[in-house]
Amino acid sequence: MLRTRGWIHAWLLLLPGFVFLIAFTHLPALTTLWSSFFTTPRGRRPAKWAGLENYDTLIGDPIFWKVLWNNAIYAAGTIPLSIIIALVMALWVNRQLAGRGFVRMAYFTPTVLPMIAVANIWMFFYTPGFGLIDQIGGALGFGQTNILGSANSALFGVMVVTIWKEAGFFMIFYLAALQTIPTSLIEAARVEGAGGWTIFRRITLPLLMPTTLFVSINAVVNSFRMVDHIFILTGGGPDNASSLLLFYIYEVAFRFWDTAYAATLTVVLLVFLMILAIGQFFLFDRKVHYR
Amino acid sequence: MTVAANGQAISLQHVRKVWGQTVSLEDLSLEVPAGSFTAVLGPSGCGKSTTLRIIAGLESVSAGKVLIGGRDVTEYSPAQRGISMVFQSYALFPHLTVAENIVFGLKVAGVPRQERQRRLNEVAELLELAPYLNRKPAALSGGQQQRVALGRAVISQRPVCLMDEPLSNLDARLRDEMRREIRRLQRALGFTMVYVTHDQTEAITMADRVVLMNKGQIEQVASPEEIYQRPATPFAARFIGTPPMNLLPPAAFGEALRGVPETLRIGVRPEALTESADGPITAQVKGAEFLGADTLVELNCAGADLLAKLPGTRSLTPGETLRLAVTPDQLHAFDIAQNSRLEDESLAARIRDIQR
């Protein structure tokens, strides 16, 4: 009797959380999966069962492959760089240095700013002719640039903004982790004759592995999830040169109103994220030492 | 055993250490003979750990010099000084196995794999660590972790070993065992040991020489016997020995010591006091504590607190008057103004006379 009541109590406490989680996460995910097997309803024509037709379209869609490739470049470029920069910044501000609080705050500021605001700041940097980059470049005798307007460089322009935004956020995690490493470990390594680089490679870095795992999973998810700045900076152009998977999903769903195809793309995105997160977890986990 | 290293002497010359406004060490000079076991003893905050870290090179000096084996190492990094160190927290690398922890320094120094393995086997045998070599430190007990830290310190065969309160995280029984083990290791390997502790038992039982520190200065450097039998300062007298030595004002001896300076204190160890009907010290009982073989009596003598350790079980009522005696060679005289021991023959004679 008492046991049953305990169960009821526990479920009641979990209920509010479950309601929201199911209503806004699990149910839409399942609906999306379901919709991907139907045609898009238009006007008086309701959705019809389409089987794997949408997935067929997807395989034959050159823009899908284009944005997927873009996303791969985007992830490969932003993740390692933002993690390395975060680590370097954390090591830097973890030391005794004058104005440490100010430097920490300065590094963290991009994280606090909304992505839309960040994109607007960078718009000012990138603007051809009178943007910051061109003004500095012009003063030094370089010609005018159009980073966001050219198909070759638009994606890289977007990537720089992402790195700038993400590095400060990841730095906070590294900084917290660095502060949990006892100084006596570093001192012991110094007494044993290890130099700065050896200490970093053999002591600090392995002890930061749990953080690296956490940060890299976050970075992977973010590389598929953060598209706010694309709206401001390039709108995915030119010619989809800077479009990412999620941005393409948005366009298909809310500009072309092809909801069934958008659902199909979303399913692919979810599967990708799942495989990456699980793979990363198992790949890294063996190498991670948890205290 | 081939792990043996020959110890080197350490010398601190007029060392001063300042943190901002706080003076941690003031004009500290210390000689540690080669191959000796020297314990640096003192209450917390006396500067003993700072002294050790200055020898290690983990702290820089504000002024003065550090010499190891005759070399001026003041500007050297810890690695260049030829020292090994055991930390209070052991500072084992949690992500490395016991074996990797022990050979860390050898690996950094580029010692070939075969040589590393050979020395690891020797050390593992010496410290009975062989069954645990592939475990991580977290899977070991406190005592085993301590042994790993010792192993890491001795495998490099450096001439000087520094230890910073290495036993303070162990329980009492294990501490006794490790005390003997560390002593044995130091004798067998012959390195110079500087051992920082706040525990007088550790210092007295292990060390050849005790360096007693207080408030950033050295109070006394002596053998454990000498520091107990002839404490050089009132602080040394109170710090060594449990319960601490009584420091009585001259008034405690009544009229006999009239005319001596008010800064004079007569030191009597609680265990040196005996009950005697014609003893020179008259005191009122304040309370008594039964210790098993002895009874610790708290008394009041001419306004000063007095502790006496009397043999056997005594039932004493508060307010009762006791007369206590002490043999003259068990008396110490100090001047609290000069913070020093008095070796005044005439005073000694007067104290002896009271006894008769």
XYZ file of C-alpha atoms in Angstrom:
647
model
C 0.000 0.000 0.000
C 2.709 2.397 1.088
C 4.787 1.280 -1.865
C 2.042 1.945 -4.379
C 1.530 5.358 -2.915
C 5.236 6.012 -3.255
C 5.033 5.127 -6.947
C 2.063 7.361 -7.526
C 3.817 10.160 -5.724
C 6.915 9.762 -7.869
C 4.940 9.694 -11.122
C 2.943 12.733 -10.108
C 6.155 14.633 -9.504
C 7.516 13.558 -12.889
C 4.283 14.329 -14.703
C 4.639 18.081 -15.423
C 8.068 17.535 -16.912
C 6.858 14.609 -18.973
C 3.899 16.518 -20.337
C 6.094 19.217 -21.786
C 8.797 16.847 -22.942
C 6.313 14.623 -24.742
C 4.214 17.459 -26.147
C 7.100 19.467 -27.503
C 9.843 16.920 -28.187
C 8.785 13.315 -28.552
C 5.404 13.806 -30.182
C 6.660 16.255 -32.850
C 9.580 13.929 -33.571
C 7.234 11.008 -34.140
C 4.809 13.162 -36.165
C 7.716 14.274 -38.304
C 8.726 10.677 -38.938
C 5.115 9.856 -39.813
C 4.729 12.887 -42.121
C 7.850 11.920 -44.030
C 5.963 8.937 -45.450
C 3.149 11.115 -46.886
C 2.821 13.705 -49.627
C 2.438 17.357 -48.778
C -1.281 18.308 -48.490
C -2.119 21.174 -50.819
C -5.445 23.040 -50.982
C -8.259 20.512 -51.320
C -5.811 17.651 -51.944
C -5.139 15.876 -48.640
C -1.892 14.100 -47.778
C -1.560 10.672 -49.374
C 0.592 7.734 -48.341
C 3.809 8.023 -50.286
C 5.974 5.329 -48.762
C 9.644 6.024 -49.378
C 8.954 8.420 -52.255
C 10.169 11.442 -50.277
C 13.398 9.649 -49.466
C 13.812 8.899 -53.161
C 13.454 12.602 -53.927
C 15.990 13.365 -51.226
C 18.624 11.087 -52.737
C 18.100 12.711 -56.131
C 18.092 16.269 -54.750
C 21.393 18.040 -55.583
C 20.679 20.847 -53.117
C 20.368 18.333 -50.279
C 23.818 16.940 -51.074
C 25.151 20.438 -51.442
C 23.925 21.573 -47.999
C 25.009 18.296 -46.436
C 28.500 18.807 -47.822
C 28.413 22.439 -46.651
C 27.426 21.220 -43.205
C 30.288 18.731 -43.152
C 32.786 21.479 -44.031
C 31.125 23.761 -41.509
C 31.360 21.138 -38.737
C 34.914 20.078 -39.605
C 36.022 23.686 -39.674
C 34.239 25.115 -36.650
C 34.368 22.267 -34.114
C 38.112 21.616 -33.784
C 39.003 25.286 -34.132
C 36.510 26.560 -31.582
C 37.540 23.821 -29.128
C 41.248 24.543 -29.557
C 40.714 28.287 -29.227
C 38.523 27.700 -26.154
C 41.245 25.581 -24.554
C 43.981 28.098 -25.312
C 41.865 30.951 -23.929
C 41.034 28.946 -20.791
C 44.700 28.108 -20.169
C 45.498 31.751 -20.677
C 42.918 33.223 -18.303
C 43.491 30.480 -15.721
C 46.890 31.998 -14.992
C 47.706 34.821 -12.662
C 47.546 37.847 -14.885
C 46.640 41.444 -14.394
C 43.039 42.189 -15.383
C 42.121 38.498 -15.412
C 38.484 39.197 -14.603
C 38.211 41.627 -17.491
C 39.807 39.208 -19.963
C 37.506 36.385 -18.847
C 34.490 38.611 -19.291
C 35.690 39.794 -22.686
C 36.081 36.194 -23.892
C 32.674 35.228 -22.598
C 30.782 38.211 -24.058
C 30.043 36.616 -27.479
C 28.227 33.815 -25.648
C 25.915 36.236 -23.899
C 25.022 38.096 -27.085
C 22.107 36.708 -29.102
C 23.225 35.148 -32.377
C 21.208 37.695 -34.355
C 23.102 40.531 -32.679
C 26.394 38.763 -33.302
C 25.514 38.367 -36.963
C 24.689 42.052 -37.224
C 28.053 42.975 -35.701
C 29.796 40.774 -38.228
C 27.689 42.214 -41.026
C 29.387 45.486 -40.215
C 32.799 43.800 -40.374
C 32.086 42.103 -43.676
C 30.229 44.850 -45.590
C 32.004 45.375 -48.899
C 33.566 48.791 -49.287
C 32.984 50.367 -45.912
C 32.974 47.372 -43.499
C 35.712 47.098 -40.882
C 37.683 44.502 -42.827
C 37.687 46.577 -46.002
C 38.515 49.768 -44.140
C 41.557 48.178 -42.524
C 42.452 46.342 -45.739
C 42.002 49.541 -47.754
C 44.284 51.486 -45.432
C 46.915 48.805 -45.952
C 46.452 48.946 -49.712
C 44.332 45.840 -50.285
C 41.415 45.837 -52.694
C 37.735 45.631 -51.828
C 36.412 42.247 -50.644
C 33.023 40.626 -50.808
C 33.414 37.672 -48.476
C 29.722 36.940 -47.979
C 28.786 37.671 -51.563
C 31.123 35.248 -53.219
C 30.303 31.554 -53.468
C 33.887 30.590 -52.610
C 34.099 32.429 -49.317
C 30.515 32.855 -48.002
C 30.589 29.621 -45.981
C 33.948 30.518 -44.438
C 32.631 33.930 -43.496
C 29.773 32.222 -41.653
C 32.157 29.760 -40.014
C 34.331 32.514 -38.583
C 31.292 34.011 -36.867
C 30.397 30.627 -35.371
C 33.900 30.052 -34.035
C 33.933 33.542 -32.570
C 30.615 32.855 -30.840
C 31.298 29.297 -29.656
C 34.875 29.526 -28.385
C 33.974 31.760 -25.455
C 31.186 29.434 -24.387
C 33.408 26.350 -24.434
C 36.130 28.270 -22.641
C 33.926 28.516 -19.565
C 33.731 24.709 -19.343
C 37.476 24.328 -19.769
C 38.109 27.038 -17.227
C 35.903 25.295 -14.679
C 37.633 21.973 -15.374
C 41.101 23.496 -15.113
C 40.259 24.855 -11.709
C 39.405 21.393 -10.408
C 42.898 20.076 -11.244
C 44.861 20.256 -7.978
C 47.964 22.435 -8.243
C 49.930 19.748 -6.411
C 49.617 17.499 -9.493
C 51.295 20.136 -11.620
C 53.908 20.698 -8.941
C 54.583 16.975 -8.659
C 55.087 16.813 -12.423
C 57.448 19.777 -12.260
C 59.487 18.122 -9.522
C 59.650 14.990 -11.691
C 61.244 17.107 -14.382
C 58.324 17.647 -16.752
C 58.333 20.887 -18.748
C 55.304 22.994 -19.600
C 54.451 21.097 -22.779
C 54.862 17.651 -21.183
C 52.684 18.695 -18.261
C 50.024 19.904 -20.668
C 50.137 16.805 -22.859
C 50.488 14.139 -20.177
C 48.604 15.664 -17.211
C 46.340 18.587 -18.085
C 44.945 17.337 -21.381
C 44.041 13.814 -20.152
C 42.394 15.292 -17.068
C 40.352 17.594 -19.305
C 39.076 14.708 -21.442
C 35.620 14.497 -19.807
C 35.173 18.187 -20.578
C 36.435 17.716 -24.116
C 33.907 14.956 -24.648
C 31.088 17.084 -23.335
C 32.159 20.137 -25.298
C 32.656 18.238 -28.550
C 29.218 16.628 -28.388
C 27.785 20.059 -27.810
C 29.814 21.461 -30.678
C 28.603 18.759 -33.066
C 24.988 19.323 -32.107
C 25.455 23.076 -32.425
C 27.029 22.774 -35.865
C 23.757 21.268 -37.096
C 21.521 23.436 -34.993
C 22.787 27.013 -35.153
C 21.577 28.756 -38.271
C 20.337 32.103 -36.914
C 23.318 33.985 -38.281
C 22.778 32.637 -41.811
C 19.466 34.505 -41.999
C 21.238 37.799 -41.324
C 24.533 37.221 -43.084
C 23.844 35.419 -46.364
C 20.346 33.944 -46.446
C 22.039 30.716 -47.488
C 23.400 32.184 -50.680
C 24.884 32.774 -53.045
C 23.511 29.712 -54.831
C 23.230 27.766 -51.541
C 26.980 28.209 -51.008
C 26.477 28.971 -47.316
C 23.266 27.019 -46.701
C 23.299 24.372 -43.994
C 20.985 21.400 -43.508
C 18.747 23.041 -40.936
C 18.562 26.262 -42.945
C 17.547 24.237 -45.994
C 14.884 22.479 -43.914
C 13.519 25.886 -42.924
C 13.444 27.034 -46.534
C 11.719 23.883 -47.749
C 9.133 23.995 -44.975
C 8.311 27.672 -44.687
C 9.308 29.201 -47.980
C 8.461 26.431 -50.437
C 5.788 24.997 -48.103
C 6.800 21.425 -48.960
C 6.195 20.155 -45.417
C 6.456 16.452 -46.212
C 9.866 16.860 -47.801
C 10.944 19.075 -44.901
C 9.862 16.299 -42.516
C 12.000 13.856 -44.497
C 15.012 16.135 -44.271
C 14.406 16.535 -40.542
C 14.393 12.777 -40.027
C 17.737 12.568 -41.806
C 19.107 15.357 -39.631
C 17.933 13.634 -36.444
C 19.459 10.328 -37.501
C 22.741 12.088 -38.249
C 22.839 13.784 -34.876
C 22.018 10.549 -33.104
C 24.741 8.586 -34.851
C 27.308 11.322 -34.240
C 26.501 11.722 -30.562
C 26.420 8.001 -29.855
C 29.537 7.350 -31.924
C 31.420 10.127 -30.209
C 30.369 8.897 -26.840
C 31.612 5.369 -27.408
C 34.735 6.407 -29.283
C 35.806 8.905 -26.665
C 34.523 7.204 -23.593
C 37.247 4.584 -23.577
C 39.884 7.280 -23.555
C 38.250 9.439 -20.935
C 39.318 9.230 -17.332
C 36.529 10.214 -14.974
C 37.461 11.142 -11.466
C 69.680 -2.774 -3.421
C 70.887 -0.595 -6.245
C 68.347 2.155 -5.731
C 70.686 3.640 -3.100
C 71.506 7.288 -3.594
C 74.043 9.304 -1.688
C 72.484 12.175 0.156
C 73.496 15.759 -0.341
C 73.625 18.520 2.232
C 71.128 21.364 2.064
C 71.881 24.834 3.232
C 69.523 27.779 3.563
C 71.298 31.103 4.007
C 69.435 34.143 5.327
C 66.283 33.184 3.474
C 63.420 35.654 3.536
C 60.002 35.064 2.042
C 57.373 37.769 1.753
C 53.839 37.489 0.362
C 52.699 41.018 -0.305
C 52.674 42.550 3.171
C 53.001 39.284 5.113
C 56.435 38.108 6.094
C 56.388 34.313 6.003
C 60.081 33.615 6.685
C 62.516 36.091 8.218
C 66.288 35.636 7.930
C 66.108 31.871 8.116
C 69.374 29.948 8.048
C 69.497 26.184 8.264
C 72.038 23.459 7.618
C 70.794 19.967 6.820
C 73.672 17.442 6.846
C 73.979 14.998 3.950
C 72.139 11.734 4.502
C 70.329 12.939 7.614
C 66.670 12.637 8.468
C 65.617 16.129 9.438
C 62.108 16.855 10.608
C 60.787 20.410 10.351
C 58.247 20.715 13.134
C 55.928 23.524 14.086
C 52.322 24.633 14.461
C 50.309 25.423 11.327
C 51.255 28.700 9.752
C 54.790 28.681 11.164
C 56.375 28.632 7.724
C 57.523 25.015 7.677
C 55.779 24.126 4.420
C 57.052 27.334 2.841
C 60.580 26.358 3.896
C 60.156 22.976 2.234
C 58.724 24.477 -0.946
C 61.638 26.900 -1.081
C 64.078 23.970 -0.882
C 62.057 22.260 -3.624
C 62.087 25.334 -5.817
C 58.293 25.518 -5.938
C 58.510 28.938 -4.288
C 61.105 31.568 -4.981
C 62.934 33.340 -2.165
C 62.549 37.078 -1.612
C 66.148 37.210 -0.378
C 68.842 34.746 0.602
C 70.325 31.627 -0.948
C 69.549 27.922 -1.207
C 72.410 25.458 -1.610
C 72.067 21.754 -2.312
C 75.218 19.639 -2.337
C 77.281 22.800 -2.274
C 75.699 24.180 -5.476
C 73.823 27.446 -5.374
C 70.401 26.351 -6.663
C 68.491 29.522 -5.745
C 67.593 30.228 -9.369
C 67.155 26.569 -10.414
C 63.849 24.941 -11.318
C 62.630 22.032 -9.135
C 63.791 19.539 -11.764
C 67.326 20.926 -11.820
C 67.775 20.649 -8.067
C 68.031 16.881 -7.813
C 65.142 16.500 -5.398
C 62.093 14.317 -5.145
C 58.995 15.183 -3.206
C 56.038 13.528 -1.535
C 53.010 15.768 -1.176
C 50.447 15.787 1.599
C 47.740 14.835 -0.912
C 50.204 12.369 -2.568
C 49.553 14.190 -5.885
C 49.241 10.919 -7.798
C 48.174 11.349 -11.412
C 44.621 9.954 -11.358
C 44.546 8.974 -15.041
C 47.773 6.951 -14.920
C 48.265 3.484 -13.471
C 50.452 2.881 -10.447
C 53.339 1.771 -12.681
C 52.976 4.829 -14.940
C 52.841 7.076 -11.902
C 56.043 5.637 -10.475
C 58.058 5.810 -13.704
C 56.664 9.201 -14.769
C 59.900 11.025 -13.966
C 62.086 8.378 -15.626
C 59.978 8.554 -18.754
C 60.194 12.336 -18.841
C 63.969 12.039 -18.429
C 64.108 9.649 -21.379
C 65.364 6.603 -19.447
C 65.179 3.552 -21.768
C 62.229 1.212 -21.362
C 64.277 -1.762 -20.081
C 65.991 0.309 -17.413
C 62.616 1.792 -16.392
C 61.128 -1.659 -16.063
C 64.084 -2.927 -14.032
C 63.917 -0.055 -11.567
C 60.136 -0.265 -11.371
C 60.421 -3.929 -10.384
C 62.933 -3.089 -7.673
C 60.822 -0.313 -6.230
C 57.649 -2.375 -6.438
C 59.356 -5.126 -4.501
C 60.803 -2.710 -1.962
C 57.395 -1.163 -1.271
C 55.313 -4.309 -1.822
C 53.432 -2.691 -4.679
C 53.825 -5.487 -7.225
C 50.169 -6.642 -7.146
C 48.834 -3.136 -7.776
C 51.002 -1.909 -10.654
C 48.189 -1.928 -13.196
C 45.581 -0.261 -11.013
C 44.597 3.372 -11.026
C 45.263 5.328 -7.812
C 41.534 5.648 -7.104
C 41.353 1.852 -6.688
C 43.933 1.886 -3.886
C 43.617 2.457 -0.150
C 45.204 5.503 1.469
C 48.209 3.508 2.650
C 48.783 2.018 -0.783
C 48.518 5.439 -2.409
C 51.094 6.634 0.076
C 53.431 3.833 -1.005
C 52.993 4.761 -4.644
C 53.947 8.342 -3.814
C 57.007 7.013 -1.965
C 57.829 4.816 -4.937
C 57.667 7.755 -7.314
C 59.964 9.691 -4.992
C 62.645 7.007 -4.583
C 62.792 5.499 -8.077
C 64.626 8.505 -9.478
C 67.452 7.983 -6.946
C 67.741 11.672 -6.305
C 69.994 12.717 -3.420
C 67.339 14.710 -1.557
C 63.792 13.702 -0.665
C 61.280 16.236 0.647
C 58.071 15.238 2.366
C 55.221 17.568 3.250
C 53.096 16.035 6.022
C 52.873 12.738 4.124
C 51.074 10.849 6.875
C 48.404 13.323 7.868
C 45.712 11.666 5.710
C 46.174 8.195 7.215
C 44.524 6.634 10.234
C 46.527 6.204 13.419
C 47.459 2.539 12.984
C 48.602 2.971 9.397
C 50.507 6.078 10.355
C 52.613 4.088 12.857
C 53.363 1.514 10.190
C 54.269 4.054 7.513
C 56.436 5.966 9.967
C 58.661 2.943 10.418
C 58.579 2.220 6.709
C 59.689 5.710 5.697
C 62.457 5.594 8.274
C 63.603 2.206 7.000
C 63.547 3.417 3.408
C 65.594 6.494 4.226
C 68.203 4.436 6.104
C 68.396 1.838 3.348
C 68.702 4.321 0.503
C 70.772 6.950 2.246
C 69.216 10.073 0.782
C 68.862 13.309 2.696
C 65.356 13.626 4.043
C 63.568 16.817 4.967
C 60.266 15.900 6.545
C 57.693 18.532 7.399
C 55.171 17.708 10.095
C 53.048 19.326 12.775
C 53.005 16.087 14.758
C 55.712 15.999 17.405
C 55.447 12.215 17.724
C 56.419 11.822 14.078
C 59.278 14.263 14.420
C 60.632 12.734 17.600
C 60.335 9.090 16.575
C 61.658 9.413 13.015
C 64.179 12.199 12.838
C 67.893 12.425 13.586
C 67.441 16.142 13.933
C 64.403 18.244 14.648
C 64.064 21.801 13.388
C 61.425 23.491 15.490
C 59.834 26.519 13.860
C 57.465 29.204 15.067
C 56.205 32.351 13.357
C 58.613 32.081 10.431
C 61.671 31.598 12.586
C 63.684 28.663 13.877
C 63.289 28.107 17.610
C 65.704 25.235 17.998
C 67.664 22.723 15.952
C 68.604 19.654 17.968
C 68.305 15.905 18.279
C 64.910 14.688 19.522
C 66.425 13.778 22.922
C 68.047 17.150 23.358
C 64.998 19.117 22.309
C 62.978 17.233 24.950
C 65.604 17.367 27.669
C 67.009 20.824 27.054
C 64.442 22.950 25.199
C 66.095 26.187 24.060
C 63.080 28.460 24.290
C 59.801 28.642 26.211
C 58.036 27.794 22.930
C 60.160 24.661 22.427
C 59.432 23.698 26.027
C 55.679 24.005 25.544
C 55.548 22.475 22.058
C 57.474 19.253 22.678
C 55.948 16.767 25.096
C 52.341 15.933 25.889
C 50.881 17.313 28.054
C 52.973 20.474 27.585
C 55.577 21.611 30.067
C 54.396 23.891 32.880
C 56.015 27.311 32.873
C 55.649 28.663 36.393
C 56.237 32.209 37.566
C 58.795 32.604 40.401
C 55.937 33.161 42.869
C 54.972 29.511 42.557
C 58.038 28.655 44.636
C 57.009 31.016 47.385
C 59.618 33.128 49.171
C 62.545 31.040 47.954
C 62.849 32.807 44.636
C 62.263 36.353 45.867
C 64.178 38.999 43.947
C 64.538 37.149 40.650
C 63.312 39.017 37.542
C 59.583 38.772 36.877
C 60.337 37.520 33.349
C 61.793 34.302 34.756
C 59.782 31.122 34.232
C 60.534 27.785 35.789
C 59.707 24.910 33.488
C 58.551 21.597 34.944
C 57.200 18.727 32.874
C 53.913 17.335 34.239
C 55.445 13.853 34.365
C 58.403 15.142 36.460
C 56.168 16.201 39.343
C 55.689 13.826 42.247
C 53.550 14.080 45.308
C 55.602 14.816 48.408
C 54.561 16.037 51.852
C 57.489 18.501 52.013
C 57.555 19.468 48.346
C 58.185 23.135 47.533
C 55.157 23.589 45.299
C 51.764 24.044 46.886
C 48.782 23.937 44.544
C 44.990 23.646 44.615
C 43.253 20.928 42.610
C 40.925 22.237 39.903
C 40.118 18.975 38.237
C 41.452 15.553 37.358
C 41.417 13.400 34.255
C 41.902 9.645 34.421
C 44.265 8.469 31.661
C 44.537 4.753 32.480
C 48.015 4.305 33.887
C 48.163 7.879 35.159
C 45.965 10.657 36.359
C 46.341 14.100 34.853
C 45.660 16.670 37.543
C 44.852 20.254 36.766
C 45.979 22.569 39.509
C 46.267 26.219 40.376
C 49.554 27.403 41.757
C 49.974 31.030 42.766
C 47.542 32.127 40.084
C 49.161 30.055 37.338
C 47.797 26.877 35.792
C 49.755 23.733 36.567
C 49.411 20.230 35.141
C 50.740 17.183 36.918
C 50.764 13.617 35.690
C 50.609 11.421 38.773
C 50.984 7.654 38.630
C 48.025 5.426 39.389
C 44.402 6.291 39.945
C 43.785 9.137 42.323
C 40.489 10.419 43.467
C 40.867 14.113 44.037
C 38.274 16.661 44.965
C 38.448 20.164 43.543
C 39.796 22.623 46.104
C 42.024 20.063 47.765
C 45.631 21.186 48.354
C 48.525 19.126 47.045
C 52.235 19.476 47.765
C 54.436 18.542 44.847
C 58.152 17.946 44.472
C 60.478 17.705 41.523
C 64.107 16.599 41.217
C 66.430 19.559 40.448
C 67.737 18.168 37.150
C 64.173 18.108 35.880
C 63.840 21.857 36.231
C 64.325 24.295 33.386
C 64.668 28.044 33.588
C 63.605 30.455 30.851
C 63.515 34.160 30.332
C 60.300 35.028 28.481
C 61.492 38.534 27.630
C 64.582 37.216 25.816
C 62.754 34.083 24.659
C 65.676 31.938 25.794
C 66.834 29.254 28.159
C 68.773 30.388 31.224
C 71.906 28.535 32.257
C 72.502 30.617 35.364
C 74.479 28.582 37.919
C 73.483 30.706 40.912
C 69.854 30.450 39.969
C 70.212 26.688 39.526
C 71.742 26.518 43.020
C 68.857 28.479 44.520
C 66.345 26.192 42.885
C 68.232 23.175 44.179
C 68.118 24.660 47.671
C 64.343 24.863 47.634
C 64.233 21.165 47.161
C 65.930 20.428 50.449
